CSV table of C-alpha atoms in Angstrom, one decimal:
chain,number,residue,atom,x,y,z
A,1,MET,CA,-45.4,12.9,18.6
A,2,SER,CA,-47.2,12.2,15.4
A,3,ARG,CA,-50.3,11.0,17.8
A,4,VAL,CA,-50.3,14.1,19.8
A,5,TRP,CA,-50.5,16.3,16.4
A,6,SER,CA,-53.1,14.1,15.0
A,7,GLU,CA,-56.7,14.9,13.8
A,8,GLU,CA,-58.0,12.4,16.3
A,9,ALA,CA,-55.8,13.9,19.5
A,10,LYS,CA,-57.2,17.7,18.7
A,11,LEU,CA,-60.8,16.8,18.2
A,12,GLU,CA,-60.4,14.8,21.8
A,13,ARG,CA,-58.7,18.1,23.2
A,14,TRP,CA,-61.6,20.4,21.4
A,15,LEU,CA,-64.4,17.9,23.3
A,16,ALA,CA,-62.4,18.0,26.5
A,17,VAL,CA,-62.4,21.7,26.9
A,18,GLU,CA,-66.0,21.8,25.7
A,19,LEU,CA,-66.8,19.3,28.7
A,20,ALA,CA,-64.8,21.5,31.1
A,21,VAL,CA,-66.9,24.3,30.2
A,22,LEU,CA,-70.1,22.4,30.8
A,23,ASP,CA,-69.1,21.1,34.1
A,24,ALA,CA,-68.1,24.7,35.0
A,25,TRP,CA,-71.7,25.9,33.9
A,26,ALA,CA,-73.0,23.6,36.2
A,27,HIS,CA,-71.0,24.5,38.9
A,28,VAL,CA,-71.9,27.8,38.8
A,29,GLY,CA,-75.6,27.1,38.1
A,30,VAL,CA,-76.3,28.1,34.9
A,31,VAL,CA,-76.6,24.3,33.9
A,32,SER,CA,-78.5,21.7,35.7
A,33,PRO,CA,-76.2,18.9,36.8
A,34,ALA,CA,-78.4,16.6,35.1
A,35,SER,CA,-77.9,18.5,31.8
A,36,ALA,CA,-74.5,18.3,32.2
A,37,ALA,CA,-73.8,14.9,33.3
A,38,ALA,CA,-76.1,13.6,30.0
A,39,VAL,CA,-74.1,15.3,27.8
A,40,ARG,CA,-70.7,14.2,29.2
A,41,ALA,CA,-72.2,10.5,29.1
A,42,GLU,CA,-73.3,11.3,25.4
A,43,ALA,CA,-70.9,13.2,24.0
A,44,ASP,CA,-68.7,11.4,21.7
A,45,VAL,CA,-65.2,12.4,20.2
A,46,PRO,CA,-66.1,12.8,16.2
A,47,THR,CA,-64.1,11.0,13.6
A,48,PRO,CA,-61.8,13.3,11.6
A,49,ALA,CA,-64.1,12.3,8.5
A,50,ALA,CA,-67.7,13.5,10.1
A,51,VAL,CA,-66.3,16.7,11.1
A,52,ALA,CA,-64.4,17.2,7.5
A,53,GLU,CA,-67.9,16.4,6.0
A,54,ARG,CA,-69.7,18.9,8.0
A,55,GLU,CA,-66.8,21.3,7.3
A,56,ARG,CA,-67.7,21.5,3.9
A,57,ILE,CA,-71.0,22.6,4.5
A,58,THR,CA,-70.0,24.9,7.2
A,59,ASN,CA,-66.6,26.3,5.8
A,60,HIS,CA,-65.6,26.3,9.6
A,61,ASP,CA,-64.1,23.6,11.5
A,62,VAL,CA,-65.1,24.5,15.0
A,63,ALA,CA,-68.6,25.1,14.0
A,64,ALA,CA,-68.4,21.9,12.0
A,65,PHE,CA,-67.4,20.1,15.0
A,66,VAL,CA,-69.9,21.5,17.3
A,67,ASP,CA,-72.7,20.4,15.1
A,68,ALA,CA,-71.2,16.9,14.6
A,69,VAL,CA,-71.0,16.4,18.5
A,70,ALA,CA,-74.5,18.2,19.2
A,71,ALA,CA,-76.2,15.8,16.7
A,72,GLY,CA,-76.0,12.8,19.2
A,73,LEU,CA,-77.0,14.9,22.4
A,74,GLY,CA,-80.4,15.6,22.1
A,75,SER,CA,-82.2,18.8,23.9
A,76,ASP,CA,-79.5,18.8,26.4
A,77,GLY,CA,-77.4,19.6,23.5
A,78,ARG,CA,-78.4,22.8,23.3
A,79,TRP,CA,-75.9,23.6,26.0
A,80,PHE,CA,-72.9,22.2,24.4
A,81,HIS,CA,-70.4,25.1,23.4
A,82,TYR,CA,-72.5,27.3,25.3
A,83,GLY,CA,-70.9,30.9,26.1
A,84,LEU,CA,-67.9,30.3,24.0
A,85,THR,CA,-66.4,31.4,20.6
A,86,SER,CA,-64.3,29.3,18.4
A,87,SER,CA,-60.7,30.6,19.4
A,88,ASP,CA,-61.8,29.8,23.2
A,89,VAL,CA,-61.6,26.3,22.1
A,90,LEU,CA,-58.9,26.5,19.5
A,91,ASP,CA,-56.2,27.9,22.1
A,92,THR,CA,-57.1,26.4,25.0
A,93,ALA,CA,-56.8,23.1,23.5
A,94,LEU,CA,-53.8,24.2,21.5
A,95,SER,CA,-52.1,25.0,25.0
A,96,LEU,CA,-52.9,21.5,26.0
A,97,THR,CA,-51.5,19.8,22.8
A,98,LEU,CA,-48.3,22.5,23.4
A,99,GLN,CA,-47.8,20.9,26.8
A,100,GLU,CA,-48.1,17.2,25.8
A,101,ALA,CA,-45.7,17.7,22.9
A,102,GLY,CA,-43.2,19.8,24.8
A,103,GLY,CA,-43.4,16.7,27.3
A,104,LEU,CA,-41.9,14.7,24.7
A,105,VAL,CA,-39.3,16.9,23.8
A,106,HIS,CA,-38.2,17.4,27.3
A,107,ALA,CA,-37.6,13.8,27.8
A,108,GLY,CA,-35.6,14.1,24.3
A,109,ILE,CA,-33.8,16.4,25.7
A,110,GLU,CA,-33.2,14.1,28.8
A,111,ARG,CA,-32.3,11.1,26.7
A,112,ALA,CA,-29.5,13.2,25.0
A,113,LEU,CA,-28.1,14.7,28.0
A,114,ARG,CA,-28.0,10.9,29.5
A,115,ALA,CA,-25.7,10.0,26.3
A,116,VAL,CA,-23.8,13.0,26.1
A,117,LEU,CA,-22.7,12.7,30.1
A,118,ARG,CA,-22.1,9.0,29.3
A,119,ARG,CA,-19.7,9.6,26.8
A,120,ALA,CA,-18.3,12.3,28.3
A,121,ASP,CA,-17.1,10.5,31.3
A,122,GLU,CA,-15.5,7.9,29.2
A,123,HIS,CA,-13.4,10.2,27.3
A,124,ARG,CA,-12.8,13.0,30.1
A,125,ASP,CA,-9.0,12.2,29.8
A,126,THR,CA,-8.8,11.5,26.1
A,127,LEU,CA,-6.4,14.1,24.4
A,128,VAL,CA,-7.4,15.9,21.5
A,129,ILE,CA,-6.2,19.3,19.4
A,130,GLY,CA,-8.8,21.9,19.9
A,131,ARG,CA,-9.2,24.2,16.9
A,132,THR,CA,-9.8,27.8,16.5
A,133,HIS,CA,-11.0,29.2,13.2
A,134,GLY,CA,-10.4,25.4,12.0
A,135,VAL,CA,-6.9,25.4,12.6
A,136,HIS,CA,-4.9,23.2,15.4
A,137,ALA,CA,-4.8,25.7,18.8
A,138,GLU,CA,-4.1,24.0,22.1
A,139,PRO,CA,-5.0,20.4,23.5
A,140,THR,CA,-8.3,20.1,25.3
A,141,THR,CA,-10.0,16.5,25.9
A,142,PHE,CA,-12.9,15.4,24.0
A,143,GLY,CA,-14.6,14.5,27.3
A,144,LEU,CA,-14.5,18.3,27.8
A,145,LYS,CA,-15.9,18.9,24.5
A,146,LEU,CA,-19.0,16.6,25.5
A,147,VAL,CA,-19.3,18.2,29.0
A,148,GLY,CA,-19.8,21.6,27.0
A,149,TRP,CA,-22.4,20.0,25.0
A,150,ALA,CA,-24.2,18.8,28.2
A,151,PHE,CA,-24.5,22.0,29.7
A,152,GLN,CA,-25.9,23.4,26.6
A,153,LEU,CA,-28.6,21.1,26.7
A,154,VAL,CA,-29.3,21.8,30.3
A,155,ARG,CA,-29.9,25.4,29.2
A,156,ASP,CA,-32.2,24.1,26.5
A,157,ARG,CA,-33.9,22.2,28.8
A,158,GLU,CA,-34.3,25.2,31.5
A,159,ARG,CA,-35.4,27.5,28.3
A,160,LEU,CA,-38.1,24.8,27.2
A,161,GLU,CA,-39.5,24.5,30.8
A,162,ARG,CA,-40.1,28.4,31.0
A,163,ALA,CA,-41.4,28.5,27.5
A,164,LEU,CA,-44.0,25.8,28.2
A,165,ALA,CA,-44.9,27.4,31.5
A,166,GLY,CA,-46.0,30.3,29.3
A,167,THR,CA,-48.2,28.6,27.2
A,168,ARG,CA,-49.8,26.8,30.1
A,169,VAL,CA,-52.9,28.7,30.1
A,170,GLY,CA,-56.3,28.8,28.9
A,171,LYS,CA,-58.5,31.3,27.5
A,172,LEU,CA,-62.1,31.3,27.8
A,173,SER,CA,-63.1,34.7,27.9
A,174,GLY,CA,-65.4,35.1,24.8
A,175,ALA,CA,-65.3,36.7,21.5
A,176,VAL,CA,-62.9,39.7,22.4
A,177,GLY,CA,-61.8,38.6,25.9
A,178,THR,CA,-64.7,40.6,27.9
A,179,TYR,CA,-66.7,37.6,29.3
A,180,ALA,CA,-69.8,39.2,27.9
A,181,THR,CA,-71.1,35.6,27.3
A,182,THR,CA,-69.3,33.5,29.7
A,183,THR,CA,-67.6,34.0,33.5
A,184,PRO,CA,-64.3,34.9,34.9
A,185,GLU,CA,-65.3,31.9,37.6
A,186,VAL,CA,-66.2,29.8,34.6
A,187,GLU,CA,-63.0,30.5,33.2
A,188,ARG,CA,-61.4,29.5,36.3
A,189,LEU,CA,-63.1,26.7,36.8
A,190,ALA,CA,-62.4,25.0,33.6
A,191,CYS,CA,-58.8,25.7,33.2
A,192,GLU,CA,-58.3,24.3,37.1
A,193,ALA,CA,-60.1,21.1,35.6
A,194,LEU,CA,-57.7,20.9,32.4
A,195,GLY,CA,-54.2,21.6,34.1
A,196,LEU,CA,-53.9,25.0,32.9
A,197,GLU,CA,-53.9,28.8,34.5
A,198,PRO,CA,-56.4,31.4,33.0
A,199,ALA,CA,-54.6,34.0,31.0
A,200,PRO,CA,-54.8,37.0,33.0
A,201,SER,CA,-55.6,38.8,29.9
A,202,SER,CA,-56.9,38.0,26.4
A,203,THR,CA,-58.5,39.2,23.5
A,204,GLN,CA,-60.4,36.7,21.0
A,205,ILE,CA,-57.1,34.9,21.3
A,206,LEU,CA,-54.3,34.0,23.6
A,207,GLN,CA,-51.1,36.3,22.5
A,208,ARG,CA,-49.0,35.0,20.2
A,209,ASP,CA,-45.7,36.0,22.0
A,210,ARG,CA,-46.1,32.8,24.2
A,211,HIS,CA,-46.0,30.7,21.0
A,212,ALA,CA,-43.2,32.6,19.4
A,213,GLU,CA,-41.3,32.2,22.6
A,214,LEU,CA,-41.9,28.2,22.6
A,215,LEU,CA,-41.2,28.5,18.6
A,216,SER,CA,-37.9,30.1,19.6
A,217,THR,CA,-37.2,27.5,22.0
A,218,LEU,CA,-37.3,24.8,19.7
A,219,ALA,CA,-35.0,26.5,17.3
A,220,LEU,CA,-32.7,27.0,20.2
A,221,VAL,CA,-32.8,23.4,20.9
A,222,ALA,CA,-32.3,22.4,17.4
A,223,SER,CA,-29.6,25.0,16.9
A,224,SER,CA,-28.0,23.2,19.6
A,225,LEU,CA,-28.2,19.7,17.8
A,226,ASP,CA,-26.8,21.6,14.8
A,227,ARG,CA,-23.8,22.6,16.5
A,228,PHE,CA,-23.1,19.2,18.1
A,229,ALA,CA,-23.8,17.3,14.9
A,230,LEU,CA,-21.7,19.9,12.7
A,231,GLU,CA,-18.8,19.2,15.4
A,232,ILE,CA,-19.1,15.4,14.6
A,233,ARG,CA,-19.2,16.1,10.6
A,234,HIS,CA,-16.1,18.1,10.6
A,235,LEU,CA,-14.2,15.2,13.1
A,236,ALA,CA,-15.5,12.4,10.8
A,237,ARG,CA,-13.9,14.0,8.1
A,238,THR,CA,-11.0,11.7,6.2
A,239,GLU,CA,-8.0,13.9,6.9
A,240,VAL,CA,-9.3,14.4,10.5
A,241,ARG,CA,-10.7,10.7,11.3
A,242,GLU,CA,-11.3,11.3,14.9
A,243,VAL,CA,-14.8,10.2,15.5
A,244,GLU,CA,-17.2,8.3,13.0
A,245,GLU,CA,-21.1,7.5,13.0
A,246,PRO,CA,-22.4,4.1,13.9
A,247,PHE,CA,-22.0,1.9,10.4
A,248,ALA,CA,-24.5,-1.0,10.6
A,249,SER,CA,-23.6,-4.1,8.6
A,250,GLY,CA,-24.7,-4.1,5.3
A,251,GLN,CA,-25.3,-0.4,5.4
A,252,LYS,CA,-24.1,1.3,1.9
A,253,GLY,CA,-22.4,4.7,2.3
A,254,SER,CA,-22.7,5.4,-1.6
A,255,SER,CA,-24.2,3.8,-4.3
A,256,ALA,CA,-21.0,4.4,-6.6
A,257,MET,CA,-18.1,4.3,-4.1
A,258,PRO,CA,-18.2,1.0,-1.9
A,259,HIS,CA,-15.6,2.8,0.5
A,260,LYS,CA,-18.0,5.5,1.7
A,261,ARG,CA,-19.0,6.0,5.4
A,262,ASN,CA,-21.0,9.4,5.4
A,263,PRO,CA,-22.0,11.1,8.5
A,264,ILE,CA,-25.4,11.1,6.7
A,265,VAL,CA,-27.5,11.4,10.4
A,266,ALA,CA,-25.4,14.4,11.6
A,267,GLU,CA,-26.2,16.1,8.0
A,268,ARG,CA,-30.0,15.2,8.6
A,269,ILE,CA,-29.8,17.2,12.0
A,270,CYS,CA,-28.1,20.1,10.6
A,271,GLY,CA,-30.5,20.5,7.7
A,272,LEU,CA,-33.8,19.9,9.9
A,273,ALA,CA,-32.2,22.6,12.2
A,274,ARG,CA,-32.5,25.4,9.4
A,275,LEU,CA,-36.2,24.1,9.3
A,276,VAL,CA,-36.9,24.9,12.7
A,277,ARG,CA,-35.0,28.0,12.8
A,278,GLY,CA,-37.6,29.3,9.9
A,279,TYR,CA,-40.3,28.1,12.3
A,280,ALA,CA,-39.2,30.5,14.8
A,281,GLY,CA,-39.4,33.5,12.4
A,282,VAL,CA,-43.0,32.6,11.6
A,283,GLY,CA,-43.9,32.2,15.2
A,284,LEU,CA,-42.2,36.1,15.3
A,285,GLU,CA,-44.4,36.9,12.5
A,286,ASN,CA,-47.7,35.9,14.3
A,287,VAL,CA,-47.3,38.1,17.0
A,288,ALA,CA,-48.5,41.1,15.2
A,289,LEU,CA,-52.2,40.5,14.6
A,290,TRP,CA,-55.2,43.0,13.6
A,291,HIS,CA,-57.1,44.5,16.5
A,292,GLU,CA,-58.2,42.1,19.0
A,293,ARG,CA,-57.4,39.2,16.7
A,294,ASP,CA,-57.3,38.2,12.8
A,295,ILE,CA,-57.0,34.3,11.9
A,296,SER,CA,-53.4,35.4,9.8
A,297,HIS,CA,-51.9,33.1,12.4
A,298,SER,CA,-54.0,30.3,12.5
A,299,SER,CA,-53.1,28.7,8.7
A,300,ALA,CA,-49.3,29.0,9.7
A,301,GLU,CA,-49.5,27.5,13.2
A,302,ARG,CA,-51.4,24.4,11.6
A,303,ILE,CA,-47.9,24.1,9.9
A,304,VAL,CA,-45.3,25.5,11.9
A,305,PHE,CA,-46.1,23.7,15.3
A,306,PRO,CA,-46.6,19.9,14.3
A,307,ASP,CA,-43.5,20.3,12.2
A,308,ALA,CA,-41.2,22.1,14.4
A,309,PHE,CA,-42.0,19.7,17.3
A,310,LEU,CA,-41.8,16.4,15.3
A,311,ALA,CA,-38.6,17.7,13.6
A,312,VAL,CA,-37.3,18.2,16.9
A,313,ASP,CA,-38.5,15.3,18.6
A,314,TYR,CA,-36.5,13.0,15.8
A,315,MET,CA,-33.5,15.4,15.9
A,316,LEU,CA,-33.0,14.5,19.5
A,317,ASP,CA,-33.6,10.9,19.0
A,318,ARG,CA,-31.3,10.7,16.3
A,319,PHE,CA,-29.0,12.7,18.1
A,320,ALA,CA,-28.8,10.3,21.3
A,321,TRP,CA,-28.8,7.4,19.0
A,322,LEU,CA,-25.6,9.0,17.2
A,323,VAL,CA,-23.7,9.7,20.5
A,324,ASP,CA,-24.5,6.3,22.0
A,325,GLY,CA,-22.7,4.7,19.1
A,326,LEU,CA,-20.5,7.3,17.9
A,327,VAL,CA,-17.1,5.8,16.8
A,328,VAL,CA,-14.1,7.4,19.0
A,329,ARG,CA,-10.6,7.2,17.8
A,330,PRO,CA,-8.2,8.1,20.6
A,331,GLU,CA,-4.9,7.2,18.5
A,332,ARG,CA,-6.5,9.3,15.3
A,333,MET,CA,-6.9,12.2,18.2
A,334,ARG,CA,-3.2,11.8,19.3
A,335,ALA,CA,-1.9,11.5,15.9
A,336,ASN,CA,-3.5,14.7,14.8
A,337,LEU,CA,-2.4,16.4,18.2
A,338,GLU,CA,1.0,15.7,17.0
A,339,ALA,CA,0.6,16.6,13.4
A,340,THR,CA,2.5,19.9,13.7
A,341,GLY,CA,5.6,18.8,15.6
A,342,GLY,CA,4.4,20.3,19.1
A,343,LEU,CA,3.5,23.7,17.7
A,344,PHE,CA,0.5,24.1,20.1
A,345,PHE,CA,3.1,24.4,22.9
A,346,SER,CA,4.0,27.9,21.7
A,347,GLN,CA,2.1,29.9,24.4
A,348,ARG,CA,3.2,27.9,27.1
A,349,LEU,CA,7.2,28.7,26.0
A,350,LEU,CA,5.8,32.4,25.4
A,351,LEU,CA,4.8,32.6,28.9
A,352,ALA,CA,7.7,30.7,30.1
A,353,LEU,CA,10.0,33.2,28.9
A,354,VAL,CA,7.9,36.2,29.8
A,355,GLY,CA,8.1,35.0,33.5
A,356,SER,CA,11.8,34.5,32.9
A,357,GLY,CA,12.0,38.2,32.5
A,358,LEU,CA,11.7,38.7,28.8
A,359,GLU,CA,9.6,41.5,27.4
A,360,ARG,CA,6.6,39.9,26.0
A,361,ASP,CA,7.1,41.1,22.4
A,362,GLU,CA,10.5,40.3,22.5
A,363,ALA,CA,9.5,36.9,23.7
A,364,TYR,CA,6.8,36.7,21.2
A,365,ARG,CA,9.0,37.3,18.2
A,366,MET,CA,11.2,34.7,19.5
A,367,VAL,CA,9.0,31.9,19.7
A,368,GLN,CA,7.3,32.8,16.6
A,369,ARG,CA,10.3,32.8,14.4
A,370,HIS,CA,10.8,28.9,15.4
A,371,ALA,CA,6.7,28.3,15.0
A,372,MET,CA,7.1,29.6,11.6
A,373,GLN,CA,9.8,27.4,10.5
A,374,ALA,CA,8.6,24.8,11.8
A,375,TRP,CA,5.0,25.5,10.3
A,376,ASP,CA,6.7,26.2,6.8
A,377,GLU,CA,9.5,23.5,6.4
A,378,GLY,CA,7.5,20.7,8.6
A,379,LEU,CA,9.9,20.6,11.5
A,380,ASP,CA,9.8,19.9,15.2
A,381,PHE,CA,9.1,22.8,17.2
A,382,ARG,CA,10.2,21.5,20.3
A,383,SER,CA,13.5,20.4,18.5
A,384,LEU,CA,14.1,23.8,17.3
A,385,CYS,CA,13.3,25.4,20.5
A,386,ARG,CA,16.1,23.4,22.1
A,387,SER,CA,18.7,23.9,20.1
A,388,ASP,CA,18.1,27.8,20.5
A,389,GLU,CA,20.4,28.8,23.7
A,390,GLN,CA,18.7,31.8,24.1
A,391,ILE,CA,15.8,29.7,25.2
A,392,ALA,CA,17.3,26.7,26.1
A,393,THR,CA,19.3,28.7,29.2
A,394,ARG,CA,16.0,30.4,29.8
A,395,VAL,CA,13.5,28.3,30.9
A,396,VAL,CA,12.9,24.4,32.0
A,397,LEU,CA,11.6,23.2,28.3
A,398,ASP,CA,10.7,19.5,29.6
A,399,ASP,CA,8.2,21.5,31.8
A,400,VAL,CA,7.4,23.8,29.2
A,401,PHE,CA,6.7,20.9,26.5
A,402,ASP,CA,4.6,18.9,29.2
A,403,VAL,CA,1.1,18.1,27.4
A,404,HIS,CA,-0.7,16.9,30.5
A,405,ALA,CA,-0.4,20.7,31.6
A,406,TYR,CA,-3.5,21.3,29.6
A,407,THR,CA,-5.4,19.1,31.3
A,408,ARG,CA,-4.8,19.8,34.5
A,409,HIS,CA,-8.0,21.7,35.5
A,410,VAL,CA,-10.6,19.7,33.6
A,411,GLU,CA,-11.5,17.7,36.5
A,412,THR,CA,-13.0,21.1,37.9
A,413,VAL,CA,-15.4,21.5,35.1
A,414,PHE,CA,-16.2,17.8,35.2
A,415,THR,CA,-17.2,18.7,39.2
A,416,ARG,CA,-19.2,21.3,38.2
A,417,ALA,CA,-21.1,18.9,36.0
A,418,ALA,CA,-21.9,16.4,38.7
A,419,SER,CA,-25.1,17.9,39.3
A,420,LEU,CA,-26.4,17.2,36.3
A,421,ARG,CA,-26.2,13.2,36.6
A,422,GLU,CA,-28.5,13.5,39.7
A,423,PRO,CA,-31.5,11.3,39.1
A,424,ASP,CA,-34.2,13.4,39.6
A,425,ARG,CA,-32.6,15.6,37.1
A,426,VAL,CA,-31.5,13.3,34.0
A,427,GLY,CA,-33.6,9.9,35.2
A,428,ALA,CA,-30.9,7.8,35.8
């Protein structure tokens, strides 16, 4: 990803755009095939240092680039950058960059998805207490939790594919998009050679709603990873200790406290997500520009695009590593499940009493009375209910207090997830 956003790669793409346009001019008969061939043979990608040296004079990056390349082209160099404005080169090359960078993010999502699905299969029947408001609710399985992450990653992948399609366009329509100094045919031929579609309409630039959508998609990917990492952090708390990050031999969790094993990678992911969401806001601000264009978006994009892609690429890599090596403690999950003395059975008992003929409110208050006593006094909810003849004579409590009843439909969700494991979708 660093290479994709390097100065060297940027200049390579600028040259690729220029040469594609030159070949298009030759195809339509404006430039002789011999001149086009001569330029293509002699044109070299200038070094960033050479362009920077020239830019100190021109105070214009594309002009400095054109001068640096044309200097070695002789008389045929007059056709280099012919009919183009700077934004033709900048925006079309940016589209190429976004496609390559987006491909790396796409591959990162695939790796993360494979890791999540593997661990989900491993723990599809591992019981864990589900929590709402941070408070014990009802049992679920750790695998089911992870399958939910997998479906979210698939949605992220689909959003990324749509956003990348929206930026798979080039713009070679001249100063204000009228083709006054170029032609639609030149644009079509050059874009086709570059693997892009001509934008159906442009001003001096490609409109930035396309780019805002992509940055917003990256923010959603980051927010998904934030959600997953935050869950890992909660489950890694000492009081919970249901999972732990991998901890290497010789690693130190704290400079002061030798016992510490902190969820530092998950915390890093959460922190970077805040940054990427901020970049999405910059993308939205860049949509509204003056008239056919200004360059208020340009300075911001030089920061937000490389940083957002680098951050998300890194986050995906670390998340896949984290899931692959995550230490899962089923015994702690079961201990936490039992920590409230079976209070999580309250809804099953409520429904059983309603099914026996009691009014819902009466049944609710009957169950709640025992639940609150169990909560306040640390008693076993099941024992309290078994000692209550009004309850014990109405329902079969052994059936009510069957923990496996909560997971009898888990396989349905895993069956739905089967398509996520297709080789052409996750590279398995």
